[in-house]
mmCIF file of C-alpha atoms in Angstrom:
data_model
loop_
_atom_site.group_PDB
_atom_site.id
_atom_site.type_symbol
_atom_site.label_atom_id
_atom_site.label_comp_id
_atom_site.label_asym_id
_atom_site.label_seq_id
_atom_site.Cartn_x
_atom_site.Cartn_y
_atom_site.Cartn_z
ATOM 1 C CA MET A 1 141.261 90.114 96.774
ATOM 2 C CA THR A 2 140.054 86.156 96.288
ATOM 3 C CA SER A 3 137.709 84.394 97.869
ATOM 4 C CA TYR A 4 138.152 80.689 99.107
ATOM 5 C CA THR A 5 135.366 78.959 99.410
ATOM 6 C CA LEU A 6 136.621 75.520 99.790
ATOM 7 C CA GLY A 7 134.517 73.372 102.078
ATOM 8 C CA GLN A 8 132.298 75.762 103.050
ATOM 9 C CA LYS A 9 128.564 75.469 102.279
ATOM 10 C CA HIS A 10 126.651 78.204 100.480
ATOM 11 C CA ILE A 11 123.531 78.901 102.778
ATOM 12 C CA ALA A 12 120.683 80.681 100.218
ATOM 13 C CA PRO A 13 118.900 83.261 102.217
ATOM 14 C CA THR A 14 115.173 81.983 102.553
ATOM 15 C CA LYS A 15 111.897 84.868 103.413
ATOM 16 C CA PRO A 16 111.136 85.511 106.651
ATOM 17 C CA GLU A 17 108.101 83.286 108.409
ATOM 18 C CA ARG A 18 104.950 85.140 108.636
ATOM 19 C CA GLY A 19 104.777 87.125 111.811
ATOM 20 C CA VAL A 20 108.530 87.835 111.516
ATOM 21 C CA PHE A 21 109.212 91.657 109.872
ATOM 22 C CA PRO A 22 111.923 94.265 110.397
ATOM 23 C CA LEU A 23 112.731 95.906 113.454
ATOM 24 C CA ASP A 24 111.657 99.284 113.970
ATOM 25 C CA HIS A 25 115.876 100.413 114.215
ATOM 26 C CA GLU A 26 114.456 104.206 113.404
ATOM 27 C CA GLY A 27 111.761 104.059 116.003
ATOM 28 C CA GLU A 28 109.226 105.506 114.014
ATOM 29 C CA CYS A 29 106.224 103.114 115.700
ATOM 30 C CA LYS A 30 107.961 103.471 119.333
ATOM 31 C CA GLU A 31 105.232 106.050 120.291
ATOM 32 C CA LYS A 32 102.236 103.190 119.200
ATOM 33 C CA MET A 33 104.344 100.370 120.227
ATOM 34 C CA LEU A 34 104.331 102.339 124.283
ATOM 35 C CA LYS A 35 101.056 102.960 124.039
ATOM 36 C CA TYR A 36 99.765 99.358 123.340
ATOM 37 C CA MET A 37 102.286 97.875 125.915
ATOM 38 C CA LEU A 38 100.784 100.212 128.328
ATOM 39 C CA CYS A 39 97.782 99.344 127.708
ATOM 40 C CA LEU A 40 98.001 95.911 127.975
ATOM 41 C CA THR A 41 99.911 96.599 131.606
ATOM 42 C CA ARG A 42 96.745 98.372 132.678
ATOM 43 C CA ASN A 43 94.756 95.762 131.577
ATOM 44 C CA ASP A 44 96.384 92.473 133.103
ATOM 45 C CA SER A 45 97.909 91.959 129.422
ATOM 46 C CA LYS A 46 94.561 90.964 127.559
ATOM 47 C CA PRO A 47 94.716 92.071 123.908
ATOM 48 C CA SER A 48 91.093 92.490 123.546
ATOM 49 C CA LYS A 49 90.912 95.211 125.897
ATOM 50 C CA CYS A 50 93.584 96.921 123.898
ATOM 51 C CA GLN A 51 92.798 96.534 120.266
ATOM 52 C CA THR A 52 92.464 100.508 119.151
ATOM 53 C CA GLU A 53 96.172 100.835 120.283
ATOM 54 C CA SER A 54 97.392 97.321 118.275
ATOM 55 C CA LYS A 55 95.644 98.297 115.422
ATOM 56 C CA GLU A 56 97.280 101.730 115.232
ATOM 57 C CA TYR A 57 100.341 99.971 116.160
ATOM 58 C CA PHE A 58 99.907 97.473 113.199
ATOM 59 C CA GLN A 59 98.803 100.428 110.769
ATOM 60 C CA CYS A 60 101.925 102.342 111.640
ATOM 61 C CA ARG A 61 104.236 99.549 110.696
ATOM 62 C CA MET A 62 102.014 98.929 107.622
ATOM 63 C CA ASP A 63 102.436 102.507 106.824
ATOM 64 C CA ARG A 64 105.872 102.432 107.043
ATOM 65 C CA ASN A 65 106.963 99.223 105.755
ATOM 66 C CA LEU A 66 107.738 97.842 108.696
ATOM 67 C CA MET A 67 105.445 94.837 107.937
ATOM 68 C CA LYS A 68 103.703 93.346 104.999
ATOM 69 C CA LYS A 69 100.452 95.123 104.470
ATOM 70 C CA HIS A 70 97.332 92.870 105.769
ATOM 71 C CA GLU A 71 93.584 92.759 105.357
ATOM 72 C CA TRP A 72 92.558 93.525 109.331
ATOM 73 C CA GLU A 73 90.555 90.128 108.872
ATOM 74 C CA ASP A 74 93.820 88.704 108.556
ATOM 75 C CA LEU A 75 95.382 89.949 111.665
ATOM 76 C CA GLY A 76 92.474 88.631 113.828
ATOM 77 C CA TYR A 77 89.849 91.935 113.714
ATOM 78 C CA PHE A 78 86.483 91.508 112.537
ATOM 79 C CA ASP A 79 83.622 93.976 111.849
ATOM 80 C CA GLY A 80 85.865 96.442 113.783
ATOM 81 C CA ARG A 81 86.685 94.124 116.754
ATOM 82 C CA GLU A 82 89.372 91.797 117.661
ATOM 83 C CA LYS A 83 88.424 88.596 117.285
ATOM 84 C CA GLN A 84 86.846 87.031 120.595
ATOM 85 C CA THR A 85 89.691 85.116 122.468
ATOM 86 C CA SER A 86 90.117 83.239 125.561
ATOM 87 C CA ASP A 87 91.429 86.408 127.137
ATOM 88 C CA SER A 88 88.442 88.671 126.814
ATOM 89 C CA ASN A 89 87.157 87.266 129.892
#
């Protein structure tokens, strides 16, 4: 079988931007994600109130290679706490 490429542009794949990671098609971290989303719902969508749940979710994703492993500081966590943001009021 012959493939014709006349007039077609070859597009080279590029790596995803930081913050873009594979979907969890197998649902490996679904429970952690749901706990985090429920926490956000209960806390007026303020991530600073759900730091434990978000860390558990990120850890699950890193452990299963669904995202690149990062230091907690790179993800906005400092001294065991989430970096203070405007939503922490």
